[in-house]
PDB file of C-alpha atoms in Angstrom:
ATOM      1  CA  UNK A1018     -20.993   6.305  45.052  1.00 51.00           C
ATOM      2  CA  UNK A1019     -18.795   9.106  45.096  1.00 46.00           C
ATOM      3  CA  UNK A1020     -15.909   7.548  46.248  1.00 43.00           C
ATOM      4  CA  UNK A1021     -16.493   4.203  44.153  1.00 49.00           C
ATOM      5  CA  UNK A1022     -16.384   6.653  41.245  1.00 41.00           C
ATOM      6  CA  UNK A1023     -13.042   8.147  42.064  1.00 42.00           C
ATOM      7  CA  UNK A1024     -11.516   5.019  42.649  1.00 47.00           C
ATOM      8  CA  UNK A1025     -12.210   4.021  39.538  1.00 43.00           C
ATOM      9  CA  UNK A1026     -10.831   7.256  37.816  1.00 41.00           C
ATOM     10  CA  UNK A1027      -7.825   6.392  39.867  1.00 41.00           C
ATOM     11  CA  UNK A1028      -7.211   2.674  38.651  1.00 49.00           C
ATOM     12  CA  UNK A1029      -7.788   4.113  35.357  1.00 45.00           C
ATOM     13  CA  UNK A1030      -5.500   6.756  35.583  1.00 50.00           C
ATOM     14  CA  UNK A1031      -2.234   4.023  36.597  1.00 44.00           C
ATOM     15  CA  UNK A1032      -3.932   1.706  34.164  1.00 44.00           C
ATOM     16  CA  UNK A1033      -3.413   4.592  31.622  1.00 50.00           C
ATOM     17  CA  UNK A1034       0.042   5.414  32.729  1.00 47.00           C
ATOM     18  CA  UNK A1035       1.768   2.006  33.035  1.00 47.00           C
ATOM     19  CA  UNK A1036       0.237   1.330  29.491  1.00 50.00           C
ATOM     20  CA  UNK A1037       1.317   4.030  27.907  1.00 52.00           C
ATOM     21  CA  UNK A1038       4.774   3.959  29.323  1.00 50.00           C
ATOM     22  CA  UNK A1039       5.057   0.167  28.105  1.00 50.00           C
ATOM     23  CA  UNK A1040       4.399   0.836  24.745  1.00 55.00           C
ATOM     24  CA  UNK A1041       6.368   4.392  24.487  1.00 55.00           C
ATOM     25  CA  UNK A1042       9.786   2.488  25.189  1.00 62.00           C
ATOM     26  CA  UNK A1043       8.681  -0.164  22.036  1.00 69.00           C
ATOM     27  CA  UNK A1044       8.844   1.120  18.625  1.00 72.00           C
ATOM     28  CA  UNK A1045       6.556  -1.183  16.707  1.00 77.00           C
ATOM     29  CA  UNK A1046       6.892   0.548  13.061  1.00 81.00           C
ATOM     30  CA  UNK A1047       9.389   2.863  11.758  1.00 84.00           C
ATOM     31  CA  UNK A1048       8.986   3.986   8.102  1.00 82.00           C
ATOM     32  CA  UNK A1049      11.695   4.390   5.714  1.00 81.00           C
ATOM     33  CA  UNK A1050      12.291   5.804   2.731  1.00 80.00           C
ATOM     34  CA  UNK A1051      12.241   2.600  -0.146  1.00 77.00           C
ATOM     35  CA  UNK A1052      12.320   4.941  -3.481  1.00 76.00           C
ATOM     36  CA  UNK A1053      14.233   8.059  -4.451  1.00 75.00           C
ATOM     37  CA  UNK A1054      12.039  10.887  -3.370  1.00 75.00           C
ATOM     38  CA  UNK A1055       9.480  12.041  -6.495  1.00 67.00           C
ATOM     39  CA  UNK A1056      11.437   9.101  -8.451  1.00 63.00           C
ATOM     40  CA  UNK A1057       7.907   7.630 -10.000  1.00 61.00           C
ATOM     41  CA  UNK A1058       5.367  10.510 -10.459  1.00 66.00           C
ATOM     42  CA  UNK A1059       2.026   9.630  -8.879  1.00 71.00           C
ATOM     43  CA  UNK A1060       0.778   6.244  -7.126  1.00 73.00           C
ATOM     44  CA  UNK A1061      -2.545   5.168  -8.162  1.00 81.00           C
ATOM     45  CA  UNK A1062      -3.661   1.851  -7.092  1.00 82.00           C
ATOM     46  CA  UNK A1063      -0.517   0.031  -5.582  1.00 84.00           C
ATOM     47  CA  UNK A1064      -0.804  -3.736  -4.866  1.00 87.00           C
ATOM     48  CA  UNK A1065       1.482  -6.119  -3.347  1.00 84.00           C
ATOM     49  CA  UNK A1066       2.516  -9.627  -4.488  1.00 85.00           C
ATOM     50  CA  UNK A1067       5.868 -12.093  -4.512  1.00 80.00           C
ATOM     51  CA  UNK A1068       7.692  -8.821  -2.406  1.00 81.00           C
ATOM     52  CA  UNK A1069       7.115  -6.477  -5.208  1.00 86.00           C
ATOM     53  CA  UNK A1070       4.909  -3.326  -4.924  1.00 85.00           C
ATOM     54  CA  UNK A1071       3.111  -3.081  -8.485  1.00 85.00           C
ATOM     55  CA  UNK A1072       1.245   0.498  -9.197  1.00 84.00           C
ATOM     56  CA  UNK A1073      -0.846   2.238 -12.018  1.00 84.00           C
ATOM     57  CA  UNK A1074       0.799   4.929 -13.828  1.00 84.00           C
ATOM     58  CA  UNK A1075       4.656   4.848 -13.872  1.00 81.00           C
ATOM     59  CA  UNK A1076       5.746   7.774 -14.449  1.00 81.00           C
ATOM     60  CA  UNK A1077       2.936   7.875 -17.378  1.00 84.00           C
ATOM     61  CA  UNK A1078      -0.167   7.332 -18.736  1.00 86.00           C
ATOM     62  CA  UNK A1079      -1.167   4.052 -20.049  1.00 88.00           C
ATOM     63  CA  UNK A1080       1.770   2.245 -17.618  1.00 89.00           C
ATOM     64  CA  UNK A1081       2.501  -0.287 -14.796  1.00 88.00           C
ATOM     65  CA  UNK A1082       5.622   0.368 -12.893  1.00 88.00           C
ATOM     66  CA  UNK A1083       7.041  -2.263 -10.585  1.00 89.00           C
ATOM     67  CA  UNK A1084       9.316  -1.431  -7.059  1.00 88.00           C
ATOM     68  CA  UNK A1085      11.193  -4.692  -5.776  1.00 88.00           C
ATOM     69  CA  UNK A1086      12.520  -4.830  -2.024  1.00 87.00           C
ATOM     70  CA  UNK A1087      15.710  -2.851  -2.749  1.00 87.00           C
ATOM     71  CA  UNK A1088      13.961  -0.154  -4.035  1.00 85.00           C
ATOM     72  CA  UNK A1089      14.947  -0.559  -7.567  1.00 87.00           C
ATOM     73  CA  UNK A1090      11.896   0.779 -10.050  1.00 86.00           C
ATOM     74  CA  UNK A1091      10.670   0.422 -13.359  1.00 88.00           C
ATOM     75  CA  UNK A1092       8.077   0.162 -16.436  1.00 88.00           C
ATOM     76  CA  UNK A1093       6.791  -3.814 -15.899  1.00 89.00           C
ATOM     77  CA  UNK A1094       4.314  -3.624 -19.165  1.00 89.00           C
ATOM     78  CA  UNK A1095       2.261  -0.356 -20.999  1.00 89.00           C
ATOM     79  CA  UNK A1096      -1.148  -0.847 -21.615  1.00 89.00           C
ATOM     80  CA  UNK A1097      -2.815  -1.362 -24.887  1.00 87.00           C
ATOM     81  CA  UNK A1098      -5.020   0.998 -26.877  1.00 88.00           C
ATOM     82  CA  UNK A1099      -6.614   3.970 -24.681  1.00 89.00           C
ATOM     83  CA  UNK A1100      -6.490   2.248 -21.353  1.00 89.00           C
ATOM     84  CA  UNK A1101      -5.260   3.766 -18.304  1.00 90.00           C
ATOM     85  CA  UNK A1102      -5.674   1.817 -14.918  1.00 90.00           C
ATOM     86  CA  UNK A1103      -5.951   3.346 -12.100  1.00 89.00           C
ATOM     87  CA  UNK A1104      -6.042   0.070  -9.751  1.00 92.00           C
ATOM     88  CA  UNK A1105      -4.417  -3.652  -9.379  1.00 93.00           C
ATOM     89  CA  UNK A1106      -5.198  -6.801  -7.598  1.00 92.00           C
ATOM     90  CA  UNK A1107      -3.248 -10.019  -7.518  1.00 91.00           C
ATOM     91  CA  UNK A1108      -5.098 -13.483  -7.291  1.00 90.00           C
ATOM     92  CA  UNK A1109      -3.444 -16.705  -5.843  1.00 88.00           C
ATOM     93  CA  UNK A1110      -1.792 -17.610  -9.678  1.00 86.00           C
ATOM     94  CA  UNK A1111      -0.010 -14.587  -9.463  1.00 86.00           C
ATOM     95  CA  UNK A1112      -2.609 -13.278 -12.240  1.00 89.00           C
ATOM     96  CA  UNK A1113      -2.557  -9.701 -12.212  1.00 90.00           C
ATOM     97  CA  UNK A1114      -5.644  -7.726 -12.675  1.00 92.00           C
ATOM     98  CA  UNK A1115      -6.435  -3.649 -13.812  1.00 92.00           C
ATOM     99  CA  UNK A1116      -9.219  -1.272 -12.942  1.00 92.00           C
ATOM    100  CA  UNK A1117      -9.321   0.542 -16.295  1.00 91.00           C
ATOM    101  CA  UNK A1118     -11.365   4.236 -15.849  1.00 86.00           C
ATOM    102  CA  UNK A1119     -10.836   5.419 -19.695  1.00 89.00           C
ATOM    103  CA  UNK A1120     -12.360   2.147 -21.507  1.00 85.00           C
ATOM    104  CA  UNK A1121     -14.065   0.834 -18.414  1.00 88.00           C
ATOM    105  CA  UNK A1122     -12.997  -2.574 -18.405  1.00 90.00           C
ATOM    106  CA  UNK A1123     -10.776  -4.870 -15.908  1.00 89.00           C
ATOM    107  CA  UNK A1124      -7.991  -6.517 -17.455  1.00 88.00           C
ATOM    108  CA  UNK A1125      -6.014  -9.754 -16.503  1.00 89.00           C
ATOM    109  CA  UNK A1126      -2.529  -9.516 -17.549  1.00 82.00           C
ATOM    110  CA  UNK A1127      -0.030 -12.586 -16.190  1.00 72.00           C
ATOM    111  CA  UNK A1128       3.526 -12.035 -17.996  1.00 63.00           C
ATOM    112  CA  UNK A1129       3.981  -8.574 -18.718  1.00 55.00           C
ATOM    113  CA  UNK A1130       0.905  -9.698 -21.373  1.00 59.00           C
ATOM    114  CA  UNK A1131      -1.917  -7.091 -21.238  1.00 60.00           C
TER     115      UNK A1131
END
């Protein structure tokens, strides 16, 4: 039993070793700086849709700041009223929808419309 046992810790052990040595020489993610550093202000419920990163408060209250693949940001649309969101979600039409946590509501905004 003994022996069966350290066998096993053995094959382990190379099993272990040849896997890890595999995947050390492969760098499967690498992250990158896409924005200026502190260029926005906070991030508060970031979504994803048509290669655009869309997030709650650009650099203020009461906004939605877009980030496109090169990096480039900006205000996309302010909110009406008191709302603040402080989370998006896409649907398949591209309709864009916000978590608001000062009138709690959700709002569905498609063209910069909100």
């Amino acid at each position: 039993m003994l022996l069966s046992y350290c066998r096993f810790c053995l094959s382990f052990s190379v099993l272990a070793l040849v896997t890890t040595s595999l995947f050390a020489a492969e760098k499967l993610f690498v992250a990158e700086p896409l924005t200026a550093e502190k260029g926005f202000g906070r991030i508060e419920g970031p979504a994803w849709m048509q290669l655009e990163i869309s997030r709650c408060k650009f650099q203020e209250q009461q906004t939605i700041g877009k980030t496109t693949p090169t990096g480039e940001t900006s205000i996309f649309l302010r909110l009406k009223g008191e709302s603040v969101g402080n989370g998006i979600r896409f649907d398949k039409s591209g309709n864009m929808f916000i978590a608001d946590y000062v009138v709690p509501s959700l709002s569905r905004c498609a063209d910069a419309e909100c």
